[in-house]
Amino acid sequence: MEDRVSISISDGIADVRLVRADKMNALDAAMFEALVAATDRLSKQKGVRVVVLSGEGRAFCAGLDMGRFAAMKDGGNGVPGGENRDLTIRTHGKANFAQQAVWGWRQLPVPVIAAVHGVAFGGGFQLALGADMRFLSPDARMSIMEIKWGLVPDMAGTPILASLVRDDILRELTYTGRIFSAQEAQAYGLATRVCDDPRAAALEVAREIAGKSPDAIRAAKRMLNNLSVDPAAALLAESVEQQKLLGSPNQTESVRANLEKRAPRFADVR
């Protein structure tokens, strides 16, 4: 886990860092494993009152590792944990394994603040959504980028996005995969703050939260988590739709076209 995610705990604050800086913290199999392991560890860790989640290097998280897309080029599914894994199998309660890498942060009994700089694309954007709050640098860029690869967001993003973003904005961002700025993210309801040093700001707020009654903070998170509709159906729907897309002719054509830097040639859908 330590070669993908580091955790240091001091004064009730868990400082969690994605440390695959040479790959812009992209999501490979080891990163998925490390993220799930991190939330499992923190859920049982005594004395943790708040979590700050950030990435080392040039970006928060660039999304799915390019090696995964290369595996899809000839019809492989690139699914974490094995090429033939069934996404509809619930490995973690309501979530599958990949979803747990995001949903696990929502399940933690304490608040999570994501400090986002550089890019948060695709799965990296969904990872930021798993936090209670998102602090963005002014030059941060985000995207629901899955459509570029002939896919849909399937890492628990949709039930969270539905509670944050106006329906038509969510549809536009999902259908186009458009990259949007930190300022747009704040206007859409996706950024809590835009600040010059998001990690420093997140740690400052974390210290404030850590100074409050831990019983009340945990009670508040339970209460606020229960305001949203039961996500089980949305999480399963993500998996069902993605399972049908992975390895399909138009999905593999999306991948080939991107890797070959050409316009895609899609078959008509009847």
Tab-separated table of C-alpha atoms in Angstrom:
chain	number	residue	atom	x	y	z
A	1	MET	CA	0.000	0.000	0.000
A	2	GLU	CA	2.809	2.418	0.904
A	3	ASP	CA	4.006	2.718	-2.706
A	4	ARG	CA	0.605	4.102	-3.729
A	5	VAL	CA	-0.955	5.694	-0.637
A	6	SER	CA	0.730	7.027	2.501
A	7	ILE	CA	-1.038	7.728	5.775
A	8	SER	CA	0.319	9.785	8.667
A	9	ILE	CA	-1.775	10.550	11.740
A	10	SER	CA	-1.178	13.423	14.137
A	11	ASP	CA	-3.464	15.251	16.574
A	12	GLY	CA	-6.531	13.429	15.268
A	13	ILE	CA	-5.841	14.294	11.608
A	14	ALA	CA	-5.109	11.529	9.097
A	15	ASP	CA	-3.033	13.014	6.283
A	16	VAL	CA	-3.599	10.658	3.326
A	17	ARG	CA	-1.471	11.154	0.228
A	18	LEU	CA	-1.542	9.469	-3.167
A	19	VAL	CA	2.166	8.948	-3.840
A	20	ARG	CA	2.343	7.691	-7.428
A	21	ALA	CA	3.572	11.095	-8.546
A	22	ASP	CA	5.451	9.858	-11.624
A	23	LYS	CA	2.122	8.727	-13.116
A	24	MET	CA	0.070	11.681	-11.838
A	25	ASN	CA	-1.419	9.284	-9.263
A	26	ALA	CA	-3.261	7.353	-11.971
A	27	LEU	CA	-5.457	4.455	-10.920
A	28	ASP	CA	-3.789	1.112	-11.576
A	29	ALA	CA	-4.633	-2.144	-9.807
A	30	ALA	CA	-2.235	-1.373	-6.955
A	31	MET	CA	-3.772	2.083	-6.459
A	32	PHE	CA	-7.278	0.627	-6.250
A	33	GLU	CA	-6.060	-1.911	-3.699
A	34	ALA	CA	-4.321	0.808	-1.697
A	35	LEU	CA	-7.347	3.117	-1.644
A	36	VAL	CA	-9.646	0.349	-0.445
A	37	ALA	CA	-7.069	-0.726	2.151
A	38	ALA	CA	-6.700	2.873	3.328
A	39	THR	CA	-10.393	3.335	4.014
A	40	ASP	CA	-10.548	-0.060	5.715
A	41	ARG	CA	-7.645	0.884	7.985
A	42	LEU	CA	-8.990	4.349	8.789
A	43	SER	CA	-12.460	3.023	9.574
A	44	LYS	CA	-10.903	1.001	12.415
A	45	GLN	CA	-8.220	3.473	13.506
A	46	LYS	CA	-8.750	4.889	16.988
A	47	GLY	CA	-8.192	8.581	17.500
A	48	VAL	CA	-8.852	9.718	13.923
A	49	ARG	CA	-11.194	12.706	13.869
A	50	VAL	CA	-10.823	13.984	10.296
A	51	VAL	CA	-9.078	12.966	7.059
A	52	VAL	CA	-7.314	15.109	4.455
A	53	LEU	CA	-6.922	13.383	1.076
A	54	SER	CA	-4.462	14.783	-1.479
A	55	GLY	CA	-2.006	13.786	-4.184
A	56	GLU	CA	1.735	14.297	-4.519
A	57	GLY	CA	3.343	15.723	-7.625
A	58	ARG	CA	1.595	17.546	-10.463
A	59	ALA	CA	-1.937	16.276	-9.959
A	60	PHE	CA	-4.511	14.962	-7.539
A	61	CYS	CA	-5.356	11.991	-9.785
A	62	ALA	CA	-5.295	11.748	-13.582
A	63	GLY	CA	-7.854	8.937	-13.654
A	64	LEU	CA	-7.546	5.372	-14.886
A	65	ASP	CA	-4.028	4.283	-15.770
A	66	MET	CA	-3.351	4.266	-19.506
A	67	GLY	CA	-2.334	0.628	-19.268
A	68	ARG	CA	-5.929	-0.189	-18.413
A	69	PHE	CA	-7.132	1.472	-21.614
A	70	ALA	CA	-4.478	-0.343	-23.623
A	71	ALA	CA	-5.907	-3.598	-22.220
A	72	MET	CA	-9.338	-2.554	-23.547
A	73	LYS	CA	-8.082	-1.929	-27.079
A	74	ASP	CA	-8.662	-5.507	-28.189
A	75	GLY	CA	-11.769	-6.138	-26.124
A	76	GLY	CA	-10.372	-6.612	-22.615
A	77	ASN	CA	-12.334	-4.885	-19.882
A	78	GLY	CA	-9.449	-3.413	-17.883
A	79	VAL	CA	-11.396	-3.961	-14.679
A	80	PRO	CA	-9.387	-3.686	-11.444
A	81	GLY	CA	-8.747	-7.094	-9.970
A	82	GLY	CA	-8.906	-9.103	-13.181
A	83	GLU	CA	-9.998	-8.880	-16.786
A	84	ASN	CA	-13.118	-10.986	-16.236
A	85	ARG	CA	-14.376	-9.553	-12.977
A	86	ASP	CA	-18.177	-9.157	-12.901
A	87	LEU	CA	-18.888	-5.552	-11.972
A	88	THR	CA	-22.380	-6.379	-10.730
A	89	ILE	CA	-21.029	-8.489	-7.859
A	90	ARG	CA	-21.215	-6.500	-4.623
A	91	THR	CA	-17.899	-7.040	-2.831
A	92	HIS	CA	-18.347	-4.327	-0.172
A	93	GLY	CA	-21.975	-4.123	0.937
A	94	LYS	CA	-23.704	-1.941	-1.663
A	95	ALA	CA	-20.535	-1.388	-3.715
A	96	ASN	CA	-18.245	-3.385	-5.956
A	97	PHE	CA	-14.478	-3.248	-5.521
A	98	ALA	CA	-13.806	-0.248	-7.777
A	99	GLN	CA	-16.709	1.688	-6.284
A	100	GLN	CA	-15.383	1.029	-2.798
A	101	ALA	CA	-12.221	2.988	-3.688
A	102	VAL	CA	-14.519	6.047	-3.713
A	103	TRP	CA	-17.515	5.015	-1.609
A	104	GLY	CA	-15.227	3.971	1.232
A	105	TRP	CA	-14.442	7.634	1.965
A	106	ARG	CA	-18.167	8.357	2.272
A	107	GLN	CA	-18.511	5.433	4.647
A	108	LEU	CA	-15.766	6.613	6.999
A	109	PRO	CA	-17.291	7.770	10.287
A	110	VAL	CA	-15.325	11.040	10.185
A	111	PRO	CA	-15.236	13.966	7.720
A	112	VAL	CA	-12.947	13.769	4.680
A	113	ILE	CA	-11.565	16.832	2.892
A	114	ALA	CA	-10.085	16.385	-0.587
A	115	ALA	CA	-7.369	18.886	-1.569
A	116	VAL	CA	-7.306	18.924	-5.375
A	117	HIS	CA	-4.629	20.437	-7.599
A	118	GLY	CA	-3.639	19.833	-11.188
A	119	VAL	CA	-6.187	17.466	-12.684
A	120	ALA	CA	-8.921	15.187	-11.376
A	121	PHE	CA	-10.179	13.332	-14.443
A	122	GLY	CA	-12.554	10.381	-14.709
A	123	GLY	CA	-11.929	8.052	-11.789
A	124	GLY	CA	-9.775	10.742	-10.183
A	125	PHE	CA	-12.720	13.138	-10.255
A	126	GLN	CA	-14.945	10.474	-8.708
A	127	LEU	CA	-12.326	9.904	-6.007
A	128	ALA	CA	-12.574	13.579	-5.046
A	129	LEU	CA	-16.357	13.200	-4.902
A	130	GLY	CA	-15.964	10.602	-2.169
A	131	ALA	CA	-14.873	13.353	0.226
A	132	ASP	CA	-17.253	15.454	2.309
A	133	MET	CA	-15.617	18.636	0.987
A	134	ARG	CA	-13.410	19.535	-1.972
A	135	PHE	CA	-10.845	22.362	-1.846
A	136	LEU	CA	-9.453	23.188	-5.315
A	137	SER	CA	-6.456	25.162	-6.497
A	138	PRO	CA	-7.354	27.988	-8.928
A	139	ASP	CA	-5.767	26.131	-11.850
A	140	ALA	CA	-7.328	22.734	-11.086
A	141	ARG	CA	-9.219	21.025	-13.894
A	142	MET	CA	-11.870	18.315	-13.678
A	143	SER	CA	-13.805	16.105	-16.047
A	144	ILE	CA	-16.348	13.293	-16.104
A	145	MET	CA	-14.098	11.847	-18.781
A	146	GLU	CA	-15.423	8.302	-19.127
A	147	ILE	CA	-17.389	9.086	-22.316
A	148	LYS	CA	-14.060	9.671	-24.114
A	149	TRP	CA	-13.389	5.942	-23.750
A	150	GLY	CA	-16.918	4.802	-24.571
A	151	LEU	CA	-17.782	4.268	-20.911
A	152	VAL	CA	-19.929	5.700	-18.120
A	153	PRO	CA	-18.780	6.833	-14.651
A	154	ASP	CA	-18.979	3.719	-12.484
A	155	MET	CA	-16.969	4.412	-9.320
A	156	ALA	CA	-19.863	5.662	-7.142
A	157	GLY	CA	-19.831	9.077	-8.780
A	158	THR	CA	-23.436	9.161	-9.961
A	159	PRO	CA	-25.274	8.927	-6.621
A	160	ILE	CA	-22.950	11.581	-5.173
A	161	LEU	CA	-23.192	13.886	-8.197
A	162	ALA	CA	-26.985	13.716	-8.109
A	163	SER	CA	-26.921	15.408	-4.704
A	164	LEU	CA	-24.479	18.143	-5.769
A	165	VAL	CA	-25.155	19.257	-9.345
A	166	ARG	CA	-28.198	20.520	-11.233
A	167	ASP	CA	-29.577	17.750	-13.446
A	168	ASP	CA	-28.952	19.429	-16.814
A	169	ILE	CA	-25.381	20.400	-15.871
A	170	LEU	CA	-24.679	16.827	-14.795
A	171	ARG	CA	-26.024	15.516	-18.071
A	172	GLU	CA	-23.965	17.960	-20.141
A	173	LEU	CA	-20.742	17.116	-18.303
A	174	THR	CA	-21.442	13.371	-18.558
A	175	TYR	CA	-22.441	13.374	-22.234
A	176	THR	CA	-19.537	15.567	-23.401
A	177	GLY	CA	-16.672	14.716	-21.027
A	178	ARG	CA	-15.800	18.417	-21.148
A	179	ILE	CA	-12.896	19.582	-18.991
A	180	PHE	CA	-14.003	22.333	-16.627
A	181	SER	CA	-12.161	24.767	-14.382
A	182	ALA	CA	-12.052	25.140	-10.614
A	183	GLN	CA	-14.181	28.261	-10.914
A	184	GLU	CA	-16.807	26.362	-12.925
A	185	ALA	CA	-16.658	23.522	-10.402
A	186	GLN	CA	-17.469	25.956	-7.613
A	187	ALA	CA	-20.356	27.446	-9.590
A	188	TYR	CA	-21.723	23.941	-10.267
A	189	GLY	CA	-21.536	22.969	-6.578
A	190	LEU	CA	-18.592	20.586	-6.985
A	191	ALA	CA	-15.973	22.683	-5.161
A	192	THR	CA	-16.361	23.768	-1.565
A	193	ARG	CA	-13.576	26.340	-1.893
A	194	VAL	CA	-11.089	27.564	-4.465
A	195	CYS	CA	-7.861	28.497	-2.701
A	196	ASP	CA	-4.211	29.062	-3.567
A	197	ASP	CA	-2.993	26.192	-1.380
A	198	PRO	CA	-5.838	23.686	-1.051
A	199	ARG	CA	-3.887	21.214	1.090
A	200	ALA	CA	-2.872	23.902	3.606
A	201	ALA	CA	-6.458	25.154	3.715
A	202	ALA	CA	-7.770	21.608	4.141
A	203	LEU	CA	-5.374	20.945	7.013
A	204	GLU	CA	-6.440	24.218	8.670
A	205	VAL	CA	-10.111	23.230	8.498
A	206	ALA	CA	-9.180	19.719	9.628
A	207	ARG	CA	-7.547	21.153	12.753
A	208	GLU	CA	-10.720	23.110	13.468
A	209	ILE	CA	-12.884	19.995	13.067
A	210	ALA	CA	-10.475	17.913	15.176
A	211	GLY	CA	-11.000	20.405	17.997
A	212	LYS	CA	-14.748	19.731	18.131
A	213	SER	CA	-16.490	16.940	20.026
A	214	PRO	CA	-15.661	13.710	18.148
A	215	ASP	CA	-19.011	12.235	19.181
A	216	ALA	CA	-20.905	15.166	17.689
A	217	ILE	CA	-18.823	15.174	14.489
A	218	ARG	CA	-19.447	11.473	13.908
A	219	ALA	CA	-23.137	11.914	14.672
A	220	ALA	CA	-23.289	14.799	12.203
A	221	LYS	CA	-21.730	12.698	9.435
A	222	ARG	CA	-24.167	9.849	10.062
A	223	MET	CA	-27.056	12.290	9.979
A	224	LEU	CA	-25.885	14.056	6.815
A	225	ASN	CA	-25.190	10.765	5.029
A	226	ASN	CA	-28.783	9.757	5.690
A	227	LEU	CA	-30.175	12.846	3.931
A	228	SER	CA	-29.523	11.333	0.518
A	229	VAL	CA	-31.575	8.617	-1.161
A	230	ASP	CA	-30.383	5.040	-0.601
A	231	PRO	CA	-27.532	4.729	-3.118
A	232	ALA	CA	-27.753	0.956	-3.581
A	233	ALA	CA	-29.845	1.122	-6.766
A	234	ALA	CA	-27.619	3.825	-8.304
A	235	LEU	CA	-24.429	1.925	-7.512
A	236	LEU	CA	-25.803	-1.247	-9.079
A	237	ALA	CA	-27.069	0.664	-12.128
A	238	GLU	CA	-23.545	2.042	-12.700
A	239	SER	CA	-22.173	-1.492	-12.717
A	240	VAL	CA	-24.886	-2.948	-14.962
A	241	GLU	CA	-24.453	-0.237	-17.617
A	242	GLN	CA	-20.660	-0.394	-17.515
A	243	GLN	CA	-20.661	-4.184	-17.732
A	244	LYS	CA	-22.644	-3.978	-20.993
A	245	LEU	CA	-20.298	-1.344	-22.461
A	246	LEU	CA	-16.952	-2.932	-21.637
A	247	GLY	CA	-15.535	-4.770	-24.629
A	248	SER	CA	-18.446	-3.821	-26.901
A	249	PRO	CA	-17.558	-2.792	-30.496
A	250	ASN	CA	-18.152	0.940	-30.043
A	251	GLN	CA	-16.335	1.000	-26.706
A	252	THR	CA	-13.235	-0.663	-28.087
A	253	GLU	CA	-13.414	1.665	-31.102
A	254	SER	CA	-13.424	4.636	-28.681
A	255	VAL	CA	-10.252	3.324	-27.076
A	256	ARG	CA	-8.524	2.530	-30.383
A	257	ALA	CA	-9.365	5.947	-31.816
A	258	ASN	CA	-7.980	7.747	-28.774
A	259	LEU	CA	-4.816	5.670	-28.637
A	260	GLU	CA	-4.305	6.040	-32.387
A	261	LYS	CA	-5.173	9.768	-32.263
A	262	ARG	CA	-7.844	9.647	-34.949
A	263	ALA	CA	-11.576	10.278	-35.231
A	264	PRO	CA	-13.660	7.269	-34.113
A	265	ARG	CA	-15.755	5.291	-36.599
A	266	PHE	CA	-18.798	4.170	-34.631
A	267	ALA	CA	-21.388	1.632	-35.705
A	268	ASP	CA	-24.985	2.861	-35.579
A	269	VAL	CA	-27.059	1.705	-32.614
A	270	ARG	CA	-30.444	0.187	-33.401
